[in-house]
Coordinates of C-alpha atoms in Angstrom, one line a residue:
M1 CA -3.8 7.1 -3.4
K2 CA -2.9 5.1 -0.6
R3 CA -2.3 1.5 -0.7
R4 CA -5.3 0.6 1.5
D5 CA -7.5 3.2 -0.1
L6 CA -6.9 1.2 -3.4
Y7 CA -7.5 -2.2 -1.8
W8 CA -10.9 -1.0 -0.6
I9 CA -12.0 0.4 -3.9
N10 CA -10.7 -2.9 -5.7
Q11 CA -12.9 -4.9 -3.0
I12 CA -15.9 -2.6 -3.5
I13 CA -15.5 -2.9 -7.4
A14 CA -15.2 -6.8 -7.1
F15 CA -18.4 -7.1 -5.3
M16 CA -19.9 -4.7 -7.5
L17 CA -19.0 -7.2 -10.6
T18 CA -19.9 -10.4 -8.7
A19 CA -23.4 -8.7 -8.0
V20 CA -24.0 -7.6 -11.7
I21 CA -23.0 -11.3 -12.6
L22 CA -25.2 -12.9 -10.2
G23 CA -28.0 -10.4 -11.3
T24 CA -27.4 -11.5 -14.9
I25 CA -27.4 -15.2 -13.8
S26 CA -30.9 -14.3 -12.0
L27 CA -32.3 -12.8 -14.9
F28 CA -31.3 -15.5 -17.1
N29 CA -33.3 -18.0 -15.0
I30 CA -36.1 -15.6 -14.6
L31 CA -36.5 -15.9 -18.4
Q32 CA -36.0 -19.4 -18.8
F33 CA -38.7 -19.9 -15.9
N34 CA -41.1 -17.5 -17.9
A35 CA -40.6 -20.0 -21.1
S36 CA -41.3 -23.1 -19.0
Y37 CA -44.2 -21.2 -17.9
I38 CA -45.6 -20.5 -21.2
N39 CA -45.1 -24.1 -22.5
E40 CA -47.2 -25.0 -19.4
E41 CA -49.8 -22.6 -20.7
R42 CA -49.7 -24.1 -24.3
K43 CA -50.5 -27.7 -22.3
E44 CA -53.3 -26.2 -20.5
L45 CA -54.5 -24.5 -23.8
Q46 CA -54.8 -28.3 -25.3
V47 CA -56.7 -29.2 -22.2
F48 CA -59.3 -26.4 -22.6
K49 CA -59.7 -26.8 -26.3
R50 CA -60.9 -30.3 -25.9
Q51 CA -63.4 -29.0 -23.3
I52 CA -64.7 -26.0 -25.7
E53 CA -64.8 -28.7 -28.5
W54 CA -67.0 -31.2 -26.5
A55 CA -69.3 -28.3 -25.1
V56 CA -69.8 -26.3 -28.9
T57 CA -70.0 -29.7 -30.9
P58 CA -73.7 -30.2 -30.1
Y59 CA -74.7 -26.6 -31.1
L60 CA -72.9 -26.9 -34.1
E61 CA -74.5 -29.8 -35.0
Q62 CA -77.9 -28.1 -34.6
N63 CA -76.6 -25.0 -36.5
N64 CA -78.1 -23.2 -33.3
F65 CA -75.7 -20.3 -33.5
K66 CA -77.5 -18.1 -31.5
I67 CA -77.2 -20.5 -28.2
L68 CA -73.6 -21.1 -29.3
Q69 CA -72.9 -17.1 -29.4
K70 CA -74.6 -17.1 -25.6
Y71 CA -72.4 -19.9 -24.5
C72 CA -69.4 -17.8 -25.7
D73 CA -70.5 -15.0 -23.9
D74 CA -70.3 -16.6 -20.6
F75 CA -66.3 -16.6 -21.5
K76 CA -66.0 -13.0 -22.4
D77 CA -64.3 -12.4 -18.9
E78 CA -61.7 -15.2 -19.3
D79 CA -58.0 -15.0 -20.0
V80 CA -58.5 -17.4 -22.7
E81 CA -60.2 -16.1 -25.8
F82 CA -61.8 -18.6 -28.3
R83 CA -63.7 -18.2 -31.9
I84 CA -65.6 -20.6 -34.1
F85 CA -65.4 -20.5 -38.0
D86 CA -67.4 -22.2 -40.6
K87 CA -65.6 -24.1 -43.2
N88 CA -65.3 -21.0 -45.4
K89 CA -63.2 -19.3 -42.4
K90 CA -66.1 -16.9 -41.6
L91 CA -66.8 -15.9 -37.9
I92 CA -69.7 -17.7 -36.5
A93 CA -69.4 -16.9 -32.6
G94 CA -66.5 -16.0 -30.3
S95 CA -66.0 -14.7 -26.5
N96 CA -64.5 -11.4 -27.6
K97 CA -66.9 -9.6 -30.2
A98 CA -64.5 -6.9 -30.7
N99 CA -62.2 -9.2 -32.1
K100 CA -62.8 -9.5 -36.0
S101 CA -59.5 -10.5 -37.3
K102 CA -59.0 -13.4 -39.6
L103 CA -58.6 -17.2 -38.7
L104 CA -55.0 -18.0 -37.6
S105 CA -53.1 -20.1 -39.8
E106 CA -53.8 -23.8 -38.8
D107 CA -50.0 -24.5 -38.5
S108 CA -49.6 -21.3 -36.6
K109 CA -48.5 -21.9 -32.9
I110 CA -47.5 -18.4 -31.9
V111 CA -48.8 -15.3 -33.4
H112 CA -47.3 -11.7 -33.5
K113 CA -49.8 -9.3 -34.2
K114 CA -47.8 -6.1 -33.0
Y115 CA -44.5 -5.3 -31.7
N116 CA -44.5 -2.7 -29.5
Q117 CA -41.7 -1.4 -26.8
I118 CA -40.1 -4.2 -25.2
K119 CA -39.6 -3.6 -21.2
I120 CA -36.3 -5.2 -19.6
Y121 CA -38.4 -6.8 -16.6
Q122 CA -41.0 -8.5 -19.1
Y123 CA -40.7 -11.4 -20.9
A124 CA -43.8 -10.9 -23.3
V125 CA -44.6 -8.0 -25.4
K126 CA -48.0 -6.4 -25.7
D127 CA -50.4 -8.1 -28.3
K128 CA -48.3 -11.0 -28.4
K129 CA -50.3 -14.0 -28.1
I130 CA -50.4 -17.9 -28.0
G131 CA -52.8 -19.4 -30.5
I132 CA -53.8 -22.6 -31.7
V133 CA -56.5 -23.8 -34.3
E134 CA -58.3 -27.1 -34.3
N135 CA -60.7 -28.4 -37.0
I136 CA -64.1 -29.8 -35.5
N137 CA -66.5 -32.1 -37.6
A138 CA -70.2 -31.5 -36.5
G139 CA -72.4 -33.7 -38.6
K140 CA -71.7 -33.1 -42.3
N141 CA -70.0 -29.6 -41.5
K142 CA -66.6 -28.6 -41.0
Y143 CA -65.6 -25.9 -38.7
Y144 CA -62.6 -24.2 -37.2
L145 CA -62.0 -23.6 -33.4
E146 CA -59.5 -21.1 -32.5
L147 CA -58.0 -20.4 -29.0
T148 CA -56.1 -17.8 -28.1
V149 CA -54.2 -16.3 -24.7
S150 CA -52.5 -13.2 -24.2
Q151 CA -49.0 -13.5 -23.1
A152 CA -49.1 -10.3 -21.2
D153 CA -52.1 -11.7 -19.5
V154 CA -50.1 -15.1 -18.6
M155 CA -47.3 -13.2 -17.5
K156 CA -49.1 -10.5 -15.6
S157 CA -49.2 -11.9 -12.3
I158 CA -45.7 -13.7 -12.5
I159 CA -43.9 -10.5 -14.1
A160 CA -45.4 -8.5 -11.5
A161 CA -43.9 -10.9 -8.9
Q162 CA -40.7 -10.8 -10.5
R163 CA -40.6 -6.7 -10.5
N164 CA -40.9 -6.7 -6.9
V165 CA -38.4 -9.6 -6.3
F166 CA -36.2 -7.3 -8.7
V167 CA -36.8 -4.0 -7.0
F168 CA -36.3 -5.8 -3.6
F169 CA -32.8 -7.1 -5.0
T170 CA -31.7 -3.9 -6.2
L171 CA -32.6 -2.0 -3.0
C172 CA -30.7 -4.8 -0.9
I173 CA -27.5 -4.2 -3.5
T174 CA -27.8 -0.4 -3.1
L175 CA -28.3 -0.5 0.6
F176 CA -25.3 -3.0 1.0
I177 CA -23.1 -0.8 -0.8
A178 CA -24.1 2.3 0.8
G179 CA -23.3 0.4 3.9
L180 CA -19.8 -0.8 2.8
I181 CA -19.0 2.5 1.6
H182 CA -20.0 4.0 5.0
V183 CA -18.0 1.5 6.8
F184 CA -15.0 1.9 4.2
Y185 CA -15.3 5.7 5.0
N186 CA -15.1 5.3 8.7
I187 CA -12.3 2.7 8.8
R188 CA -10.3 4.9 6.3
S189 CA -10.9 8.0 8.6
N190 CA -9.8 6.5 11.5
F191 CA -6.9 4.8 9.8
N192 CA -5.7 8.2 8.4
K193 CA -6.0 9.7 11.9
L194 CA -4.2 6.8 13.5
E195 CA -1.4 7.0 10.7
D196 CA -0.7 10.6 10.8
S197 CA -0.3 10.2 14.9
V198 CA 2.2 7.4 14.2
I199 CA 4.1 9.5 11.6
E200 CA 4.1 12.2 14.3
V201 CA 5.6 9.9 16.9
A202 CA 8.0 8.3 14.0
N203 CA 9.3 12.2 13.7
G204 CA 10.4 12.5 17.0
N205 CA 6.9 14.2 18.6
L206 CA 6.3 11.5 21.3
D207 CA 3.8 14.0 22.8
T208 CA 1.6 13.4 20.1
E209 CA -2.0 12.7 21.2
I210 CA -3.4 9.6 19.8
E211 CA -6.9 9.3 19.6
V212 CA -8.8 5.8 20.3
P213 CA -11.5 5.3 17.8
K214 CA -14.8 3.9 18.5
L215 CA -14.2 1.5 16.0
D216 CA -13.5 -1.8 17.6
L217 CA -11.4 -2.9 14.5
L218 CA -8.9 -0.3 15.6
K219 CA -9.3 0.3 19.1
E220 CA -7.1 -2.4 20.4
L221 CA -4.2 -1.8 18.0
T222 CA -4.4 2.1 18.9
I223 CA -4.5 1.4 22.6
S224 CA -1.4 -0.8 22.2
I225 CA 0.2 2.0 19.8
K226 CA -0.4 4.4 23.0
K227 CA 1.1 2.1 25.4
M228 CA 4.2 1.7 23.1
V229 CA 4.6 5.5 22.8
Q230 CA 4.5 5.7 26.6
R231 CA 7.0 3.1 27.1
L232 CA 9.2 4.7 24.7
K233 CA 8.9 8.1 26.4
T234 CA 9.9 6.6 29.5
Q235 CA 12.7 4.6 28.1
I236 CA 13.9 7.7 26.3
K237 CA 13.8 9.5 29.5
R238 CA 16.0 7.0 31.3
L239 CA 18.3 7.0 28.6
T240 CA 18.5 10.7 28.4
Q241 CA 19.2 10.7 32.1
L242 CA 22.0 8.0 31.7
E243 CA 23.7 10.1 28.8
E244 CA 23.7 13.0 31.2
Y245 CA 25.4 10.6 34.0
K246 CA 27.7 9.4 31.3
S247 CA 28.7 12.9 29.9
N248 CA 29.1 14.5 33.4
F249 CA 31.1 11.3 34.5
L250 CA 33.2 11.6 31.3
Q251 CA 33.9 15.4 31.8
N252 CA 34.6 14.6 35.5
I253 CA 37.2 12.0 34.9
T254 CA 38.8 13.7 32.1
H255 CA 39.2 16.8 34.1
E256 CA 40.6 14.7 36.8
I257 CA 43.1 13.0 34.5
K258 CA 44.0 16.3 32.3
T259 CA 44.9 18.0 35.6
P260 CA 47.7 15.8 36.4
I261 CA 48.8 15.6 32.9
T262 CA 49.0 19.2 32.6
A263 CA 51.2 19.4 35.9
I264 CA 53.2 16.6 34.5
N265 CA 53.6 18.5 30.9
S266 CA 54.6 21.7 33.0
A267 CA 57.3 19.9 35.2
I268 CA 58.6 18.1 32.0
E269 CA 58.9 21.6 30.3
L270 CA 60.6 23.2 33.3
V271 CA 63.2 20.3 33.4
E272 CA 63.9 20.8 29.9
T273 CA 64.5 24.5 30.0
R274 CA 67.1 23.9 33.1
N275 CA 69.1 21.4 30.9
S276 CA 69.6 19.2 34.1
I277 CA 68.6 15.9 31.8
T278 CA 71.9 13.8 31.7
E279 CA 72.3 11.8 28.4
E280 CA 71.9 8.5 30.6
D281 CA 68.2 9.9 31.7
R282 CA 67.4 11.3 28.2
E283 CA 65.8 8.0 26.8
C284 CA 63.5 7.5 30.0
F285 CA 62.5 11.2 29.9
D286 CA 61.5 10.8 26.1
I287 CA 59.4 7.7 27.0
I288 CA 57.7 9.6 29.6
Q289 CA 57.2 12.5 27.4
F290 CA 55.7 10.3 24.7
Q291 CA 53.6 8.4 26.9
I292 CA 52.0 11.7 28.5
K293 CA 51.2 13.1 24.8
S294 CA 49.6 9.6 24.1
I295 CA 47.5 9.8 27.3
D296 CA 46.6 13.4 26.5
K297 CA 45.2 12.5 23.2
L298 CA 43.4 9.3 24.5
V299 CA 41.5 11.7 26.9
N300 CA 40.8 14.2 24.3
D301 CA 39.4 11.3 21.9
I302 CA 37.4 9.7 24.8
L303 CA 35.9 13.2 25.3
Y304 CA 35.0 14.1 21.7
L305 CA 33.8 10.6 21.1
A306 CA 31.3 11.2 24.1
E307 CA 30.3 14.3 22.4
T308 CA 29.5 12.9 19.2
E309 CA 27.4 10.1 20.8
T310 CA 25.5 12.8 22.7
A311 CA 25.1 14.7 19.6
Q312 CA 23.1 12.0 17.8
T313 CA 20.4 11.9 20.4
E314 CA 20.0 15.9 20.2
E315 CA 18.3 18.1 18.0
Q316 CA 20.9 20.8 17.9
K317 CA 23.7 19.7 16.0
Y318 CA 25.5 22.9 15.1
F319 CA 25.0 22.3 11.3
E320 CA 25.5 25.0 8.9
T321 CA 25.8 25.3 5.0
F322 CA 29.1 25.5 3.8
N323 CA 31.1 24.7 0.6
L324 CA 32.3 20.8 0.8
N325 CA 35.1 21.3 -1.8
S326 CA 36.7 24.4 0.1
M327 CA 36.5 22.3 3.5
L328 CA 38.2 19.5 2.0
E329 CA 40.9 21.5 0.2
R330 CA 41.7 23.5 3.7
V331 CA 42.0 19.8 5.5
I332 CA 44.3 18.4 2.5
S333 CA 46.5 21.1 2.9
C334 CA 47.4 20.3 6.6
F335 CA 49.4 17.5 5.3
N336 CA 51.6 19.1 3.1
Y337 CA 54.5 18.3 5.6
T338 CA 54.3 14.8 4.9
D339 CA 55.8 12.9 2.0
T340 CA 52.7 11.2 0.9
K341 CA 51.2 12.8 -2.1
I342 CA 47.3 13.8 -1.6
N343 CA 45.2 14.1 -4.8
F344 CA 41.7 15.7 -4.5
I345 CA 39.7 14.3 -7.5
Q346 CA 36.0 15.9 -7.6
N347 CA 33.5 15.9 -10.4
L348 CA 31.0 18.4 -8.5
H349 CA 31.0 21.6 -6.6
T350 CA 28.2 21.5 -4.0
D351 CA 27.3 23.2 -0.7
I352 CA 26.4 20.9 2.4
F353 CA 24.1 21.4 5.7
A354 CA 26.3 19.8 8.0
N355 CA 28.7 20.5 11.0
R356 CA 31.8 21.7 9.7
E357 CA 34.1 21.2 12.4
A358 CA 32.8 17.5 12.8
L359 CA 33.1 16.7 9.4
T360 CA 36.8 18.2 9.3
T361 CA 37.7 16.0 12.2
A362 CA 36.3 12.5 10.3
L363 CA 38.5 13.5 7.2
S364 CA 41.6 14.5 9.1
N365 CA 41.2 11.0 11.0
L366 CA 40.9 9.2 7.6
I367 CA 43.9 10.8 6.1
T368 CA 46.1 10.6 9.3
N369 CA 45.2 6.7 9.2
A370 CA 46.3 6.4 5.6
V371 CA 49.5 8.2 5.9
R372 CA 50.7 6.7 9.6
Y373 CA 49.6 3.2 8.8
S374 CA 48.9 2.4 5.2
G375 CA 52.8 2.7 3.6
S376 CA 51.1 4.0 0.6
D377 CA 52.9 7.0 -1.4
K378 CA 49.8 8.5 -2.5
I379 CA 46.1 9.0 -1.4
D380 CA 43.4 10.1 -3.4
I381 CA 40.2 12.1 -2.2
I382 CA 37.3 11.4 -4.4
L383 CA 34.3 13.5 -4.1
S384 CA 31.0 12.7 -6.6
K385 CA 27.5 12.7 -6.5
K386 CA 25.9 9.1 -6.5
E387 CA 22.0 9.5 -7.4
N388 CA 20.4 11.2 -4.4
H389 CA 23.6 11.3 -2.0
I390 CA 27.1 12.5 -2.2
E391 CA 29.9 10.1 -1.9
L392 CA 33.3 10.9 -0.5
V393 CA 36.1 8.2 -0.8
V394 CA 39.6 8.4 1.0
K395 CA 41.6 5.8 -0.9
D396 CA 45.3 4.7 -0.5
Y397 CA 47.3 2.2 -2.4
G398 CA 49.2 0.5 0.6
I399 CA 49.4 -2.6 2.5
G400 CA 45.6 -3.1 2.8
I401 CA 43.5 -4.7 5.7
A402 CA 43.0 -8.5 6.0
K403 CA 39.3 -9.5 5.7
E404 CA 39.1 -10.7 8.9
H405 CA 39.5 -7.1 10.5
L406 CA 37.0 -5.5 8.2
N407 CA 34.1 -6.0 10.5
H408 CA 35.7 -4.7 13.7
I409 CA 37.7 -1.7 12.3
F410 CA 35.0 1.0 13.4
E411 CA 35.0 -0.4 17.1
K412 CA 36.3 1.4 20.2
F413 CA 40.0 0.7 21.1
Y414 CA 40.0 -1.8 18.1
R415 CA 43.8 -2.2 16.5
I416 CA 44.9 -3.9 13.8
D417 CA 48.5 -3.9 14.7
K418 CA 48.6 -3.1 18.5
N419 CA 52.4 -2.7 18.8
R420 CA 52.7 -0.4 15.9
S421 CA 49.8 1.5 16.9
R422 CA 51.2 2.4 20.2
K423 CA 54.7 3.1 19.0
L424 CA 53.1 5.8 16.5
G425 CA 50.6 7.1 19.1
G426 CA 47.3 5.6 18.2
S427 CA 44.4 5.6 20.5
G428 CA 42.2 3.0 19.0
L429 CA 39.4 5.5 18.8
G430 CA 39.9 7.5 15.6
L431 CA 37.7 5.2 13.3
A432 CA 34.9 4.9 15.9
I433 CA 34.9 9.0 16.0
V434 CA 34.7 9.1 11.9
K435 CA 31.8 6.3 12.3
N436 CA 30.0 8.4 15.2
I437 CA 30.4 11.6 13.1
V438 CA 29.1 10.1 9.8
E439 CA 26.2 8.7 11.7
L440 CA 25.6 12.4 13.1
H441 CA 24.9 13.4 9.7
S442 CA 22.6 10.3 8.9
G443 CA 25.0 8.8 6.6
T444 CA 27.0 5.8 6.1
I445 CA 30.6 4.6 6.0
R446 CA 32.0 1.4 4.7
V447 CA 35.5 -0.1 4.1
E448 CA 36.8 -2.0 1.0
S449 CA 40.3 -3.5 1.2
E450 CA 42.4 -6.0 -0.5
V451 CA 45.8 -6.9 1.0
G452 CA 48.7 -5.5 -0.8
K453 CA 46.4 -3.5 -3.0
G454 CA 45.1 -0.8 -0.4
T455 CA 42.2 0.4 1.4
S456 CA 39.1 2.8 0.4
F457 CA 36.9 4.3 3.2
I458 CA 33.5 5.3 1.2
I459 CA 31.4 7.9 3.2
E460 CA 27.9 8.4 1.7
L461 CA 25.9 11.6 2.7
N462 CA 22.6 13.0 2.4
G463 CA 21.7 16.6 2.6
E464 CA 23.2 18.5 -0.7
Y465 CA 21.9 22.0 -0.6

């Protein structure tokens, strides 16, 4: 699941939990309001009781129960039901003739006659009533006045209103959540399209069509990305043209330089065959020959460096699958002529998808530098697997490199000891070429060194197969 999808889902869940909490608080407040309303109804029942007592007392004093019943009949359609009992608690008259139940206990305030199914949206239960009993002294006789009111009747209108509010609240929440999900889906869909397009661009397909969504939230961002891609395409086109100019320039200039070098070499060889060089001129002749070879190597290194830089911007890098161990063994065998012992230490046997010729050049340059400049009597070539990459180490045990040089040794034409490099024929481009070759393979190279203890060049390569 994508991170932004998880974010939106968390937001929806948080909103729903908030809605549930608010709904619970609202329901609690409704119940509190209902209880308060019933208490008010009890108070009104007390007022109604005094009115009834004042009205029926004269009938009771006259023992005129027939007129009393007629009076009670006038209240048969009222919500409040009242009945009158004699001192033996026998029913005399009542507003509801169908109610033949016994007199309530005098200390009863709330009577539960039946417990039917309780509905969530109701506070009252069917046949649950509020009742009071009052003694009436009429003449020499004692009577009981019972007043009851159904909670269901009391709460009927308010519960209906509350039910409507609850339904409306639920409908609003449902519509809001549906709208939120709809907005989330639209944003997610547009985000995914934009993300897919950006990934295509990041993978190098700059001709990918980036569709501008109708959603204002992403429209400005998408337009900015389209402009950025267009500018990037323009810059890449210009850089490609510059790279072509550079490549053509280097090819032309190296050709122009190599032509006179070839002519000079031919002349030197001709002079040597004639044995016409005197002993006095031999030293001068050797200097000319050495410098010509140095210039020739420099030209070749410059040309190769330009080729590796150009190759990094091209999709065709002439990669192939080959055995890395065999390649390393062949390179090491080329240095058997030296007095330096080269050890090949490996803990894996692997094939790699890479440019065989380029990696051969890189390793040859590193070994050549170690043989020429380190002063070490042995060199270790270590091949190993580290997590998800291959590690290749060229380690010597010579003079080492001072700390101030470590950040510059991969720069073009940088020499640690300029006089010594010139005497040994160094061009100052060997490590720059190695770095370009490693980057051509999307790898990294770093150097670790300590003066007097030796130097390690560590190459990390991805692409094991």
